[in-house]
CSV table of C-alpha atoms in Angstrom, one decimal:
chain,number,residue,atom,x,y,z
R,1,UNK,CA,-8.9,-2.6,21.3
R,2,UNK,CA,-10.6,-0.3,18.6
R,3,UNK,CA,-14.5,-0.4,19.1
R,4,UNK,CA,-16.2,-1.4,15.3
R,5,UNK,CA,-18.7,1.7,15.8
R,6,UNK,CA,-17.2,5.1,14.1
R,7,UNK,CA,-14.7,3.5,11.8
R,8,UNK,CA,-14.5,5.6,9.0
R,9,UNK,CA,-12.9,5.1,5.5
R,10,UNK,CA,-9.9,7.8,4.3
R,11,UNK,CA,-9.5,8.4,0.5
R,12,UNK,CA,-5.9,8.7,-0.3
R,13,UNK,CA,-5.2,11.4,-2.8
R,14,UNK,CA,-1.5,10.5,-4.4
R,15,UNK,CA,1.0,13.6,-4.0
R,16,UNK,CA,1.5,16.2,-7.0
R,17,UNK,CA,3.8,14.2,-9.2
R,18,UNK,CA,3.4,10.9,-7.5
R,19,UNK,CA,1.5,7.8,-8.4
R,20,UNK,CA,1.4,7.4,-4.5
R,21,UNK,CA,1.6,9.9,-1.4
R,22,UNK,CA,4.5,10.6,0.6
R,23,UNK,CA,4.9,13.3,2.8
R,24,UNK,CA,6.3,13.5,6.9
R,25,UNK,CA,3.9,14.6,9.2
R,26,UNK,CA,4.9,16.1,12.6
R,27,UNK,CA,3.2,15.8,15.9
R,28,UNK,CA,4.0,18.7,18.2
R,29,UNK,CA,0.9,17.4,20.7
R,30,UNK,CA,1.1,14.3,23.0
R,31,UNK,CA,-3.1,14.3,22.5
R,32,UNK,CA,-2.9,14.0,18.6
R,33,UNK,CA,-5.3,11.1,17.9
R,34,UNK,CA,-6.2,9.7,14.8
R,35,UNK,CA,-9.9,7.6,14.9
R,36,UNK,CA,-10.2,4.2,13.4
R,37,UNK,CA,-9.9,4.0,9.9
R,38,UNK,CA,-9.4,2.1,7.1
R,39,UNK,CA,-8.6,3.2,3.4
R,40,UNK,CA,-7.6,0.9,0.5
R,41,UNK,CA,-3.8,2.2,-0.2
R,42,UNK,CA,-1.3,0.4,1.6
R,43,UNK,CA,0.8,2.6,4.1
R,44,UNK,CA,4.7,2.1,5.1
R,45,UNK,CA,5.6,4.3,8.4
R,46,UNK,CA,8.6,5.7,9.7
R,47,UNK,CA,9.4,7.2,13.0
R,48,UNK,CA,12.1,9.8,12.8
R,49,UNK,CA,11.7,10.7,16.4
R,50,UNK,CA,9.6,10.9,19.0
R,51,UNK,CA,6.8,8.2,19.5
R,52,UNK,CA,4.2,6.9,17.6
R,53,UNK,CA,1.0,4.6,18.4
R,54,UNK,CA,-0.8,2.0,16.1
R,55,UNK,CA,-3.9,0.6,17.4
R,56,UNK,CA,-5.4,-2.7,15.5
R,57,UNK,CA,-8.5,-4.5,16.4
R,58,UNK,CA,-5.9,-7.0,18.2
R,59,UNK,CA,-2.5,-5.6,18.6
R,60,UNK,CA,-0.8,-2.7,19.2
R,61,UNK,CA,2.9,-1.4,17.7
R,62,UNK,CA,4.5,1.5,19.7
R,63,UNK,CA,7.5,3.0,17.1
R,64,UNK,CA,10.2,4.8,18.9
R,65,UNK,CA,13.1,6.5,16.2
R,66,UNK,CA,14.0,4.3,13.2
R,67,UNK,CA,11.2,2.1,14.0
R,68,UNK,CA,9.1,0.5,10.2
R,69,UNK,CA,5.2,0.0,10.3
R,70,UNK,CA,3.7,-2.0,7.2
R,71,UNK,CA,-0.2,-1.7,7.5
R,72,UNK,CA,-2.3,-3.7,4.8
R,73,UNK,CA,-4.5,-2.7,2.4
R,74,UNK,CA,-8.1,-2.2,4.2
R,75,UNK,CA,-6.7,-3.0,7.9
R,76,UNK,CA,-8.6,-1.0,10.4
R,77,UNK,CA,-6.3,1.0,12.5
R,78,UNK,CA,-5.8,4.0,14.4
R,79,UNK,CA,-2.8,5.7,16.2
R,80,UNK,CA,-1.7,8.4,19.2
R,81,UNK,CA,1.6,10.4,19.3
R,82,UNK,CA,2.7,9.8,23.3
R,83,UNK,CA,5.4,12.1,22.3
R,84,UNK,CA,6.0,14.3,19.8
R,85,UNK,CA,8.0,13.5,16.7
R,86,UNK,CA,8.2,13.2,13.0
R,87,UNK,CA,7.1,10.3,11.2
R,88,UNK,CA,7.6,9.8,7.0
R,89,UNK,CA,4.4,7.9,5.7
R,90,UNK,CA,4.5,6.4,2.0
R,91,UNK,CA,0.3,5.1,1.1
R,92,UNK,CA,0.6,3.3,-2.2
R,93,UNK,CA,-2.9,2.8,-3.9
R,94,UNK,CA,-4.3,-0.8,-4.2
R,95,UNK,CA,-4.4,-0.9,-7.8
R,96,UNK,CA,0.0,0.7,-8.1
R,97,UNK,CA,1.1,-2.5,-5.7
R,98,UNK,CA,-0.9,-4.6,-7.5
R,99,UNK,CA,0.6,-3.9,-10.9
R,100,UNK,CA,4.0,-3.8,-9.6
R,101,UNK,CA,3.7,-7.2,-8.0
R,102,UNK,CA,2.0,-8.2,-11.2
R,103,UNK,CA,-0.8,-8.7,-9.4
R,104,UNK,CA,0.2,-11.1,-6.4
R,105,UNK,CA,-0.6,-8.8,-3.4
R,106,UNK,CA,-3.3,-9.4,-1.9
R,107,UNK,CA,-4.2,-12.6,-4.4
R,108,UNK,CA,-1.5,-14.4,-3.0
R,109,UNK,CA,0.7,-13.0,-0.3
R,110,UNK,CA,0.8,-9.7,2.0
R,111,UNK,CA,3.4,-8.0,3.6
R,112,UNK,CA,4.5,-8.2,7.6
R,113,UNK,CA,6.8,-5.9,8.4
R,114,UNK,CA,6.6,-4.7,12.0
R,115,UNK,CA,8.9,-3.2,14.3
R,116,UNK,CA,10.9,-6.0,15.8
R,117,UNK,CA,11.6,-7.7,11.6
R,118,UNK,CA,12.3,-4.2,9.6
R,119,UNK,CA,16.0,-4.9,8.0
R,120,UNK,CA,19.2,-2.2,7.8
R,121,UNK,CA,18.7,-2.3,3.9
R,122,UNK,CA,14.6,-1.2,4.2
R,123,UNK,CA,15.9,1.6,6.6
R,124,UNK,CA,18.4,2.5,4.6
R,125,UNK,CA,16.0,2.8,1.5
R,126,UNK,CA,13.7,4.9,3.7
R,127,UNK,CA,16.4,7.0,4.8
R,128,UNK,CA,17.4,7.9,1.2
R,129,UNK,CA,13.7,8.6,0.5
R,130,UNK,CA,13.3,11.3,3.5
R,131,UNK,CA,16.2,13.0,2.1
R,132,UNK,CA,15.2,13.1,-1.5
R,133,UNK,CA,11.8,14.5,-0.4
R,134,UNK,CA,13.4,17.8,0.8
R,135,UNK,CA,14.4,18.7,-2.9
R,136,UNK,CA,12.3,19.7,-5.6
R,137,UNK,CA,13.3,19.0,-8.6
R,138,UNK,CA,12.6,16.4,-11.7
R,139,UNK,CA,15.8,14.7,-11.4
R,140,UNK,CA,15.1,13.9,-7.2
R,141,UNK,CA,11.7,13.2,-8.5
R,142,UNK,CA,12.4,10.5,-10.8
R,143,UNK,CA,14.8,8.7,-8.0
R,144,UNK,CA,12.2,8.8,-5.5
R,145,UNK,CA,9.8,6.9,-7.4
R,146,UNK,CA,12.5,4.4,-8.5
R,147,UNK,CA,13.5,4.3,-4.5
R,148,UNK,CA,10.1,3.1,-3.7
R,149,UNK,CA,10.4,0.6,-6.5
R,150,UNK,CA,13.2,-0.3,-4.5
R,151,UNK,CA,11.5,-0.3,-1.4
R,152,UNK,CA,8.6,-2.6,-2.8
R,153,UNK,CA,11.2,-5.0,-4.1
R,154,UNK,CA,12.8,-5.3,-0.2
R,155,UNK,CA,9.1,-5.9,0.9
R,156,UNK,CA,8.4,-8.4,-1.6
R,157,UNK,CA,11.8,-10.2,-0.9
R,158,UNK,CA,11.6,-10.3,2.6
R,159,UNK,CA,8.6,-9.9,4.1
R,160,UNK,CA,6.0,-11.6,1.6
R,161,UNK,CA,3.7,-14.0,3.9
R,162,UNK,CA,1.6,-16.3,2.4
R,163,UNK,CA,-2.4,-14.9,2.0
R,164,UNK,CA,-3.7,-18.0,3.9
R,165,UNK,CA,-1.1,-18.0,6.8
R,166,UNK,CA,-2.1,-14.5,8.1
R,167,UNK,CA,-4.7,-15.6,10.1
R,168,UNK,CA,-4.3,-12.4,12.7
R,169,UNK,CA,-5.3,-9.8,10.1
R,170,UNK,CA,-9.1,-11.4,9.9
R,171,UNK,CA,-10.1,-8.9,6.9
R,172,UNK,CA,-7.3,-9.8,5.0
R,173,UNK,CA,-9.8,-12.5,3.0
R,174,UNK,CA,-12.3,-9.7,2.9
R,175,UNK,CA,-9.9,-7.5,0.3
R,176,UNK,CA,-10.9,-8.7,-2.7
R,177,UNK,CA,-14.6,-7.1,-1.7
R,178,UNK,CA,-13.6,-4.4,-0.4
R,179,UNK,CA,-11.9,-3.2,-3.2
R,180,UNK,CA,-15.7,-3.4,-5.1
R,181,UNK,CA,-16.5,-1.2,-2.4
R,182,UNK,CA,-14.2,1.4,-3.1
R,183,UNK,CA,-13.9,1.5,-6.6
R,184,UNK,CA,-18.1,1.6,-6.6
R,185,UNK,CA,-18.0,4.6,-4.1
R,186,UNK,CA,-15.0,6.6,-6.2
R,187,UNK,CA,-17.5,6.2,-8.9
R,188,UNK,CA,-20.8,7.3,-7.3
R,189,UNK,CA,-19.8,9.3,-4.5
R,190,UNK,CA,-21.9,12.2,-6.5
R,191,UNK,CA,-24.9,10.4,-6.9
R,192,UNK,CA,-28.1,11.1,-4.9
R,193,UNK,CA,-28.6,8.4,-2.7
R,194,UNK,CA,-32.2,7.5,-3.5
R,195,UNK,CA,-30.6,7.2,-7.4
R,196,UNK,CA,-27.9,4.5,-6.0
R,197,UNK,CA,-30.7,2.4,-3.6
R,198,UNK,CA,-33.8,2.6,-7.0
């Protein structure tokens, strides 16, 4: 159960060349922990090996190799590496998903993808993308972007649930808010306080 006391929010920064960040992070530590946290990008993960942990205020996913995460935008949730591994993570800002769904996530439907639902085609896709991420040039570039196109349209086929029938994710009604939040703080995280509360 996460406690609701030092929850803190992460600004995603997209990576170089990306309108989203991608990148695979390896645990090498059984005591890597990563606090509560929310942030307004959604975030896909991908365990490649080893074990990997995610903690929400109600449920938790354990991911063994080959195992798909979808976490909403502005979920609260944390995770722990039991054992090490490698895990590809793909956080697409708020505003991206929303203009490639032409504005139906989060208005009308999310995504639930979890462990036990992710199909051969998603892994697939997500296996494609790992490899692709390896090379450096415009041409691998270019086909990663459309892969997570791809990889957006095999989340929006077939794993859309309806806004009001996810009645386990309890800040899911709150996103539309919480969006104010954020774009107000990317715009006045500079000011002086006593300017922001006169």
């Amino acid at each position: 159960m996460i406690e609701k006391t030092n929850v803190y929010h992460e600004a995603i920064i997209p990576t170089m060349n990306f309108p989203f960040k991608i990148f695979i992070f390896n645990t090498k530590s059984s005591d890597r922990l990563i606090p509560p946290h929310w942030h307004a990008s959604v975030e896909l993960l991908f365990c490649l090996s080893g074990k990997l942990e995610v903690q929400f205020p109600n449920k938790r996913f354990s991911l063994s190799e080959q195992d798909v995460l979808f976490i909403n935008s502005n979920i609260i949730h944390s995770s722990r590496s039991p054992l090490p591994g490698k895990c590809l993570a793909i956080q697409i800002p708020l505003d991206f998903l929303a203009d490639a769904t032409e504005s139906q996530y989060g208005n009308r439907f999310l995504y639930k993808l979890t462990p036990q639902n992710a199909t051969p085609e998603l892994k697939v896709i997500l296996m494609r993308i790992k490899k692709q991420l390896s090379k450096e040039n415009l041409w691998d570039r270019l086909t990663t972007k459309a892969s997570v196109y791809e990889l957006i349209a095999e989340l929006t086929k077939n794993f859309c649930v309806p806004l009001a029938g996810i009645k386990e994710i309890e800040s899911a009604k709150h996103l539309p808010k919480l969006k104010k939040v954020n774009d107000y703080l990317a715009t006045h995280h500079k000011e002086r306080l006593s300017h922001i509360c006169s």
